[in-house]
Amino acid sequence: MVSYLDADTAPLRNTGQIRLYGAEAFEGMRKACALTAQCLDELVDRVAPGVTTESIDRFVFEFGMDHGAMPATLNYRGYTKSCCTSINHVVCHGIPDNKPLKDGDVVNIDVTYILDGWHGDSSRMYPVGTIKRAAERLLEVTYECLERGIAAVRPGARTGAIGAAIQSYAEGERCSVVRDFCGHGVGALFHDAPNILHYGNVNEGVEMREGMIFTIEPMINLGRPHVKVLSDGWTAVTRDRSLSAQYEHTVGVTATGCEIFTLSPKGLDRPGLSA
């Protein structure tokens, strides 16, 4: 049985209960998420052939420090970097390193800042130089999946409606939805209840209620949905080495729908793609 509780009285740990946040928390999330979105905006002109993901990671750390925020991934469960950089067939949790990006790559950069105790979590795809049409199409499909998932958020609906909207569109475009990873509750905690699946049926999942805050972050593959985690314990890749893409927003459920906390201040939510 799923239970909901007032976030103000909840313990600061994931108990499996779903927190319902109030106006003060929403304001805190707006600030944390705006900083994350601002960082992702700044990266648009920094992602280019020859740039290393290590240098991107260093920028993410320094940007956070300059604005009084800490990267949530740094030293999280042994992870030693300030962001995740997932290139081409890497689905998620790619570890920044000194290998330069190449023309034609696509890279997901996933940033979460902790600001005044609130977690702002978002990611975007960045084309590196000139990319092939197949990669561009995957990015277009994946971003549309995110938008359709967000459009399904409203109080009284089930979280399965989010997954159903994403799955039906992705599979209709002859792409597949990764099952091994999902969105999650976020706010005072980095990862909290509920899990937000990116596939499923409209009447499945928990009921969405005003005050819930969570991420929607569909991972869409050009090939089959199956993934494997490499020996580093973090990097997840497609088993068939097909391209994978992901976009992520943090949203809060409102009385009439939802608020997207991580929208780009400069309208750069889908870098390199036409509106």
Short mmCIF file of C-alpha atoms in Angstrom, two decimals:
data_model
loop_
_atom_site.label_atom_id
_atom_site.label_comp_id
_atom_site.label_asym_id
_atom_site.label_seq_id
_atom_site.Cartn_x
_atom_site.Cartn_y
_atom_site.Cartn_z
CA MET A 1 0.00 0.00 0.00
CA VAL A 2 1.45 3.35 -1.05
CA SER A 3 1.27 6.12 1.53
CA TYR A 4 1.76 9.88 1.25
CA LEU A 5 3.07 12.21 3.92
CA ASP A 6 3.69 15.88 4.56
CA ALA A 7 7.28 16.53 3.52
CA ASP A 8 7.76 18.93 6.44
CA THR A 9 7.36 16.08 8.94
CA ALA A 10 9.11 13.35 6.94
CA PRO A 11 12.48 11.89 7.98
CA LEU A 12 15.41 12.82 5.72
CA ARG A 13 15.68 9.37 4.16
CA ASN A 14 13.87 7.32 1.56
CA THR A 15 11.19 5.42 3.47
CA GLY A 16 9.19 4.43 0.38
CA GLN A 17 6.51 6.94 1.32
CA ILE A 18 5.74 9.76 -1.12
CA ARG A 19 6.43 13.28 0.10
CA LEU A 20 3.97 16.06 -0.63
CA TYR A 21 5.75 19.40 -0.64
CA GLY A 22 4.35 22.85 0.01
CA ALA A 23 4.92 26.34 -1.39
CA GLU A 24 8.22 26.93 0.45
CA ALA A 25 9.70 23.74 -0.95
CA PHE A 26 8.53 24.60 -4.46
CA GLU A 27 10.35 27.93 -4.17
CA GLY A 28 13.51 26.18 -3.01
CA MET A 29 13.29 23.77 -5.93
CA ARG A 30 12.81 26.64 -8.39
CA LYS A 31 16.13 28.12 -7.27
CA ALA A 32 18.10 24.85 -7.27
CA CYS A 33 16.69 23.74 -10.60
CA ALA A 34 17.24 27.15 -12.19
CA LEU A 35 20.93 26.92 -11.30
CA THR A 36 21.17 23.46 -12.88
CA ALA A 37 19.43 24.71 -16.03
CA GLN A 38 21.78 27.71 -16.15
CA CYS A 39 24.80 25.39 -15.98
CA LEU A 40 23.43 23.25 -18.81
CA ASP A 41 22.94 26.42 -20.84
CA GLU A 42 26.56 27.41 -20.27
CA LEU A 43 27.69 24.03 -21.60
CA VAL A 44 26.12 24.56 -25.03
CA ASP A 45 29.10 26.56 -26.31
CA ARG A 46 31.60 24.36 -24.48
CA VAL A 47 30.67 21.02 -26.05
CA ALA A 48 32.73 20.66 -29.23
CA PRO A 49 35.11 18.26 -30.98
CA GLY A 50 38.37 17.96 -29.03
CA VAL A 51 36.83 18.90 -25.69
CA THR A 52 37.22 16.29 -22.95
CA THR A 53 34.38 15.28 -20.67
CA GLU A 54 36.84 15.74 -17.78
CA SER A 55 37.00 19.46 -18.62
CA ILE A 56 33.20 19.56 -18.73
CA ASP A 57 33.09 17.93 -15.31
CA ARG A 58 35.56 20.47 -13.96
CA PHE A 59 33.39 23.30 -15.27
CA VAL A 60 30.29 21.81 -13.61
CA PHE A 61 32.13 21.66 -10.28
CA GLU A 62 33.50 25.19 -10.50
CA PHE A 63 30.18 26.63 -11.66
CA GLY A 64 28.46 25.07 -8.67
CA MET A 65 31.09 26.35 -6.25
CA ASP A 66 30.84 29.86 -7.71
CA HIS A 67 27.09 29.82 -7.01
CA GLY A 68 27.13 28.24 -3.55
CA ALA A 69 25.96 24.82 -4.73
CA MET A 70 27.40 21.31 -4.45
CA PRO A 71 27.16 18.70 -7.25
CA ALA A 72 25.02 15.92 -5.82
CA THR A 73 26.87 13.15 -7.66
CA LEU A 74 30.28 14.05 -6.19
CA ASN A 75 31.19 11.21 -3.80
CA TYR A 76 27.64 9.82 -4.04
CA ARG A 77 27.92 6.09 -3.32
CA GLY A 78 31.56 6.19 -4.41
CA TYR A 79 31.03 8.17 -7.63
CA THR A 80 33.91 10.63 -7.94
CA LYS A 81 32.68 13.13 -10.55
CA SER A 82 30.44 16.20 -10.54
CA CYS A 83 28.24 15.12 -13.46
CA CYS A 84 27.57 12.18 -15.78
CA THR A 85 28.60 12.32 -19.45
CA SER A 86 27.06 9.55 -21.57
CA ILE A 87 28.34 9.37 -25.16
CA ASN A 88 26.69 7.61 -28.14
CA HIS A 89 25.77 4.06 -27.01
CA VAL A 90 26.21 4.90 -23.31
CA VAL A 91 22.70 4.98 -21.85
CA CYS A 92 23.47 6.74 -18.56
CA HIS A 93 26.02 7.24 -15.77
CA GLY A 94 28.97 7.68 -18.12
CA ILE A 95 32.05 8.79 -16.17
CA PRO A 96 33.92 11.91 -17.38
CA ASP A 97 37.49 11.24 -18.56
CA ASN A 98 40.29 12.68 -20.68
CA LYS A 99 39.17 11.19 -24.01
CA PRO A 100 38.26 14.03 -26.41
CA LEU A 101 34.81 14.25 -27.94
CA LYS A 102 34.71 13.59 -31.69
CA ASP A 103 32.77 15.22 -34.49
CA GLY A 104 29.49 13.33 -34.88
CA ASP A 105 29.23 12.24 -31.22
CA VAL A 106 26.13 12.86 -29.16
CA VAL A 107 26.56 13.27 -25.41
CA ASN A 108 24.11 13.45 -22.54
CA ILE A 109 25.24 15.67 -19.67
CA ASP A 110 23.40 15.05 -16.41
CA VAL A 111 23.79 17.64 -13.64
CA THR A 112 22.27 17.81 -10.17
CA TYR A 113 23.07 20.69 -7.82
CA ILE A 114 22.27 20.86 -4.13
CA LEU A 115 21.38 24.44 -3.24
CA ASP A 116 20.17 25.28 0.26
CA GLY A 117 19.29 21.62 0.75
CA TRP A 118 17.26 21.25 -2.48
CA HIS A 119 18.25 19.04 -5.42
CA GLY A 120 17.92 20.37 -8.98
CA ASP A 121 18.23 17.44 -11.42
CA SER A 122 18.25 17.73 -15.21
CA SER A 123 20.03 16.47 -18.32
CA ARG A 124 20.22 17.32 -22.01
CA MET A 125 21.65 15.86 -25.18
CA TYR A 126 24.39 17.83 -26.93
CA PRO A 127 25.42 17.19 -30.55
CA VAL A 128 29.19 17.37 -31.09
CA GLY A 129 29.95 19.11 -34.37
CA THR A 130 27.88 17.72 -37.25
CA ILE A 131 25.88 14.61 -36.39
CA LYS A 132 24.23 12.07 -38.67
CA ARG A 133 20.52 12.29 -39.42
CA ALA A 134 19.85 9.03 -37.53
CA ALA A 135 21.32 10.56 -34.37
CA GLU A 136 19.43 13.80 -34.88
CA ARG A 137 16.18 11.88 -35.30
CA LEU A 138 16.82 9.94 -32.09
CA LEU A 139 17.32 13.20 -30.21
CA GLU A 140 14.09 14.58 -31.68
CA VAL A 141 12.14 11.47 -30.71
CA THR A 142 13.59 11.40 -27.20
CA TYR A 143 12.80 15.04 -26.51
CA GLU A 144 9.24 14.52 -27.77
CA CYS A 145 8.99 11.55 -25.39
CA LEU A 146 9.95 13.82 -22.50
CA GLU A 147 7.37 16.41 -23.51
CA ARG A 148 4.63 13.81 -23.85
CA GLY A 149 5.51 12.34 -20.48
CA ILE A 150 5.33 15.75 -18.84
CA ALA A 151 1.98 16.46 -20.51
CA ALA A 152 0.53 13.42 -18.73
CA VAL A 153 1.29 14.84 -15.26
CA ARG A 154 -1.75 16.02 -13.35
CA PRO A 155 -3.31 15.29 -9.95
CA GLY A 156 -5.56 12.24 -9.96
CA ALA A 157 -3.78 10.53 -12.86
CA ARG A 158 -1.50 7.53 -12.36
CA THR A 159 2.24 7.62 -12.93
CA GLY A 160 1.67 4.87 -15.50
CA ALA A 161 0.16 7.54 -17.75
CA ILE A 162 3.64 9.09 -18.02
CA GLY A 163 5.20 5.82 -19.09
CA ALA A 164 2.35 4.98 -21.46
CA ALA A 165 2.71 8.32 -23.25
CA ILE A 166 6.45 7.84 -23.65
CA GLN A 167 6.33 4.19 -24.70
CA SER A 168 3.56 4.59 -27.25
CA TYR A 169 5.34 7.42 -29.01
CA ALA A 170 8.84 5.90 -28.90
CA GLU A 171 7.75 2.52 -30.20
CA GLY A 172 5.59 4.19 -32.85
CA GLU A 173 8.80 5.83 -34.08
CA ARG A 174 10.54 2.41 -34.20
CA CYS A 175 12.69 3.14 -31.15
CA SER A 176 12.78 1.34 -27.80
CA VAL A 177 12.45 2.43 -24.17
CA VAL A 178 15.09 1.40 -21.63
CA ARG A 179 13.48 -0.51 -18.75
CA ASP A 180 16.47 -0.78 -16.41
CA PHE A 181 16.46 2.86 -15.24
CA CYS A 182 13.68 5.26 -14.34
CA GLY A 183 12.78 8.69 -13.03
CA HIS A 184 12.45 9.22 -9.30
CA GLY A 185 11.19 11.42 -6.54
CA VAL A 186 13.50 14.32 -5.76
CA GLY A 187 13.57 17.38 -3.52
CA ALA A 188 15.11 17.25 -0.08
CA LEU A 189 16.61 13.90 -1.18
CA PHE A 190 18.51 13.11 -4.39
CA HIS A 191 16.58 9.87 -4.98
CA ASP A 192 13.23 9.33 -3.33
CA ALA A 193 9.88 7.63 -3.90
CA PRO A 194 8.16 7.12 -6.25
CA ASN A 195 9.93 5.52 -9.18
CA ILE A 196 8.73 6.97 -12.50
CA LEU A 197 8.74 4.28 -15.19
CA HIS A 198 9.04 5.34 -18.82
CA TYR A 199 6.80 2.54 -20.06
CA GLY A 200 3.55 1.00 -18.86
CA ASN A 201 -0.21 1.47 -18.87
CA VAL A 202 -2.34 4.50 -18.06
CA ASN A 203 -4.03 2.89 -15.05
CA GLU A 204 -0.84 1.55 -13.46
CA GLY A 205 1.43 3.18 -10.90
CA VAL A 206 0.69 5.45 -7.98
CA GLU A 207 -1.78 8.30 -8.02
CA MET A 208 -0.19 11.69 -8.66
CA ARG A 209 -1.09 14.27 -6.03
CA GLU A 210 -0.44 17.97 -5.72
CA GLY A 211 2.92 18.57 -4.04
CA MET A 212 4.76 15.57 -5.49
CA ILE A 213 8.14 16.37 -7.07
CA PHE A 214 9.95 13.94 -9.36
CA THR A 215 12.07 13.59 -12.46
CA ILE A 216 11.01 12.36 -15.88
CA GLU A 217 14.06 11.18 -17.83
CA PRO A 218 13.29 8.76 -20.67
CA MET A 219 16.21 6.81 -22.13
CA ILE A 220 15.42 5.90 -25.73
CA ASN A 221 17.47 3.57 -27.97
CA LEU A 222 17.64 3.34 -31.74
CA GLY A 223 18.00 -0.42 -31.34
CA ARG A 224 16.78 -2.83 -28.69
CA PRO A 225 16.08 -1.75 -25.11
CA HIS A 226 18.55 -4.07 -23.40
CA VAL A 227 21.49 -2.60 -21.48
CA LYS A 228 24.45 -3.78 -19.46
CA VAL A 229 26.58 -2.11 -16.79
CA LEU A 230 30.33 -2.11 -17.35
CA SER A 231 32.93 -3.29 -14.87
CA ASP A 232 33.32 0.21 -13.39
CA GLY A 233 29.93 -0.37 -11.76
CA TRP A 234 28.39 2.78 -13.23
CA THR A 235 28.51 3.05 -17.01
CA ALA A 236 25.40 1.55 -18.63
CA VAL A 237 25.58 0.82 -22.37
CA THR A 238 23.23 -0.63 -24.98
CA ARG A 239 23.91 -4.34 -25.48
CA ASP A 240 23.61 -4.01 -29.25
CA ARG A 241 25.76 -0.81 -29.24
CA SER A 242 22.93 1.19 -30.79
CA LEU A 243 22.71 4.90 -30.07
CA SER A 244 20.90 5.99 -26.91
CA ALA A 245 19.55 9.39 -25.89
CA GLN A 246 18.03 10.95 -22.79
CA TYR A 247 16.50 14.25 -21.71
CA GLU A 248 15.44 14.98 -18.14
CA HIS A 249 13.36 17.56 -16.31
CA THR A 250 12.35 17.90 -12.68
CA VAL A 251 8.64 18.64 -12.28
CA GLY A 252 6.25 19.38 -9.45
CA VAL A 253 2.59 18.40 -9.47
CA THR A 254 0.30 21.41 -9.12
CA ALA A 255 -3.45 21.74 -8.63
CA THR A 256 -4.05 21.80 -12.39
CA GLY A 257 -1.05 20.00 -13.92
CA CYS A 258 2.64 20.47 -13.29
CA GLU A 259 5.43 23.00 -13.07
CA ILE A 260 8.69 22.26 -14.91
CA PHE A 261 11.45 23.47 -12.61
CA THR A 262 14.44 22.88 -14.90
CA LEU A 263 13.45 24.76 -18.07
CA SER A 264 16.33 26.52 -19.81
CA PRO A 265 16.45 30.28 -19.11
CA LYS A 266 17.70 30.76 -22.69
CA GLY A 267 15.35 28.33 -24.43
CA LEU A 268 18.18 25.80 -24.96
CA ASP A 269 16.41 22.71 -23.67
CA ARG A 270 17.24 20.89 -26.92
CA PRO A 271 20.66 22.17 -28.06
CA GLY A 272 21.40 21.82 -31.74
CA LEU A 273 17.82 20.90 -32.70
CA SER A 274 15.39 23.23 -34.39
CA ALA A 275 12.36 24.24 -32.34
#
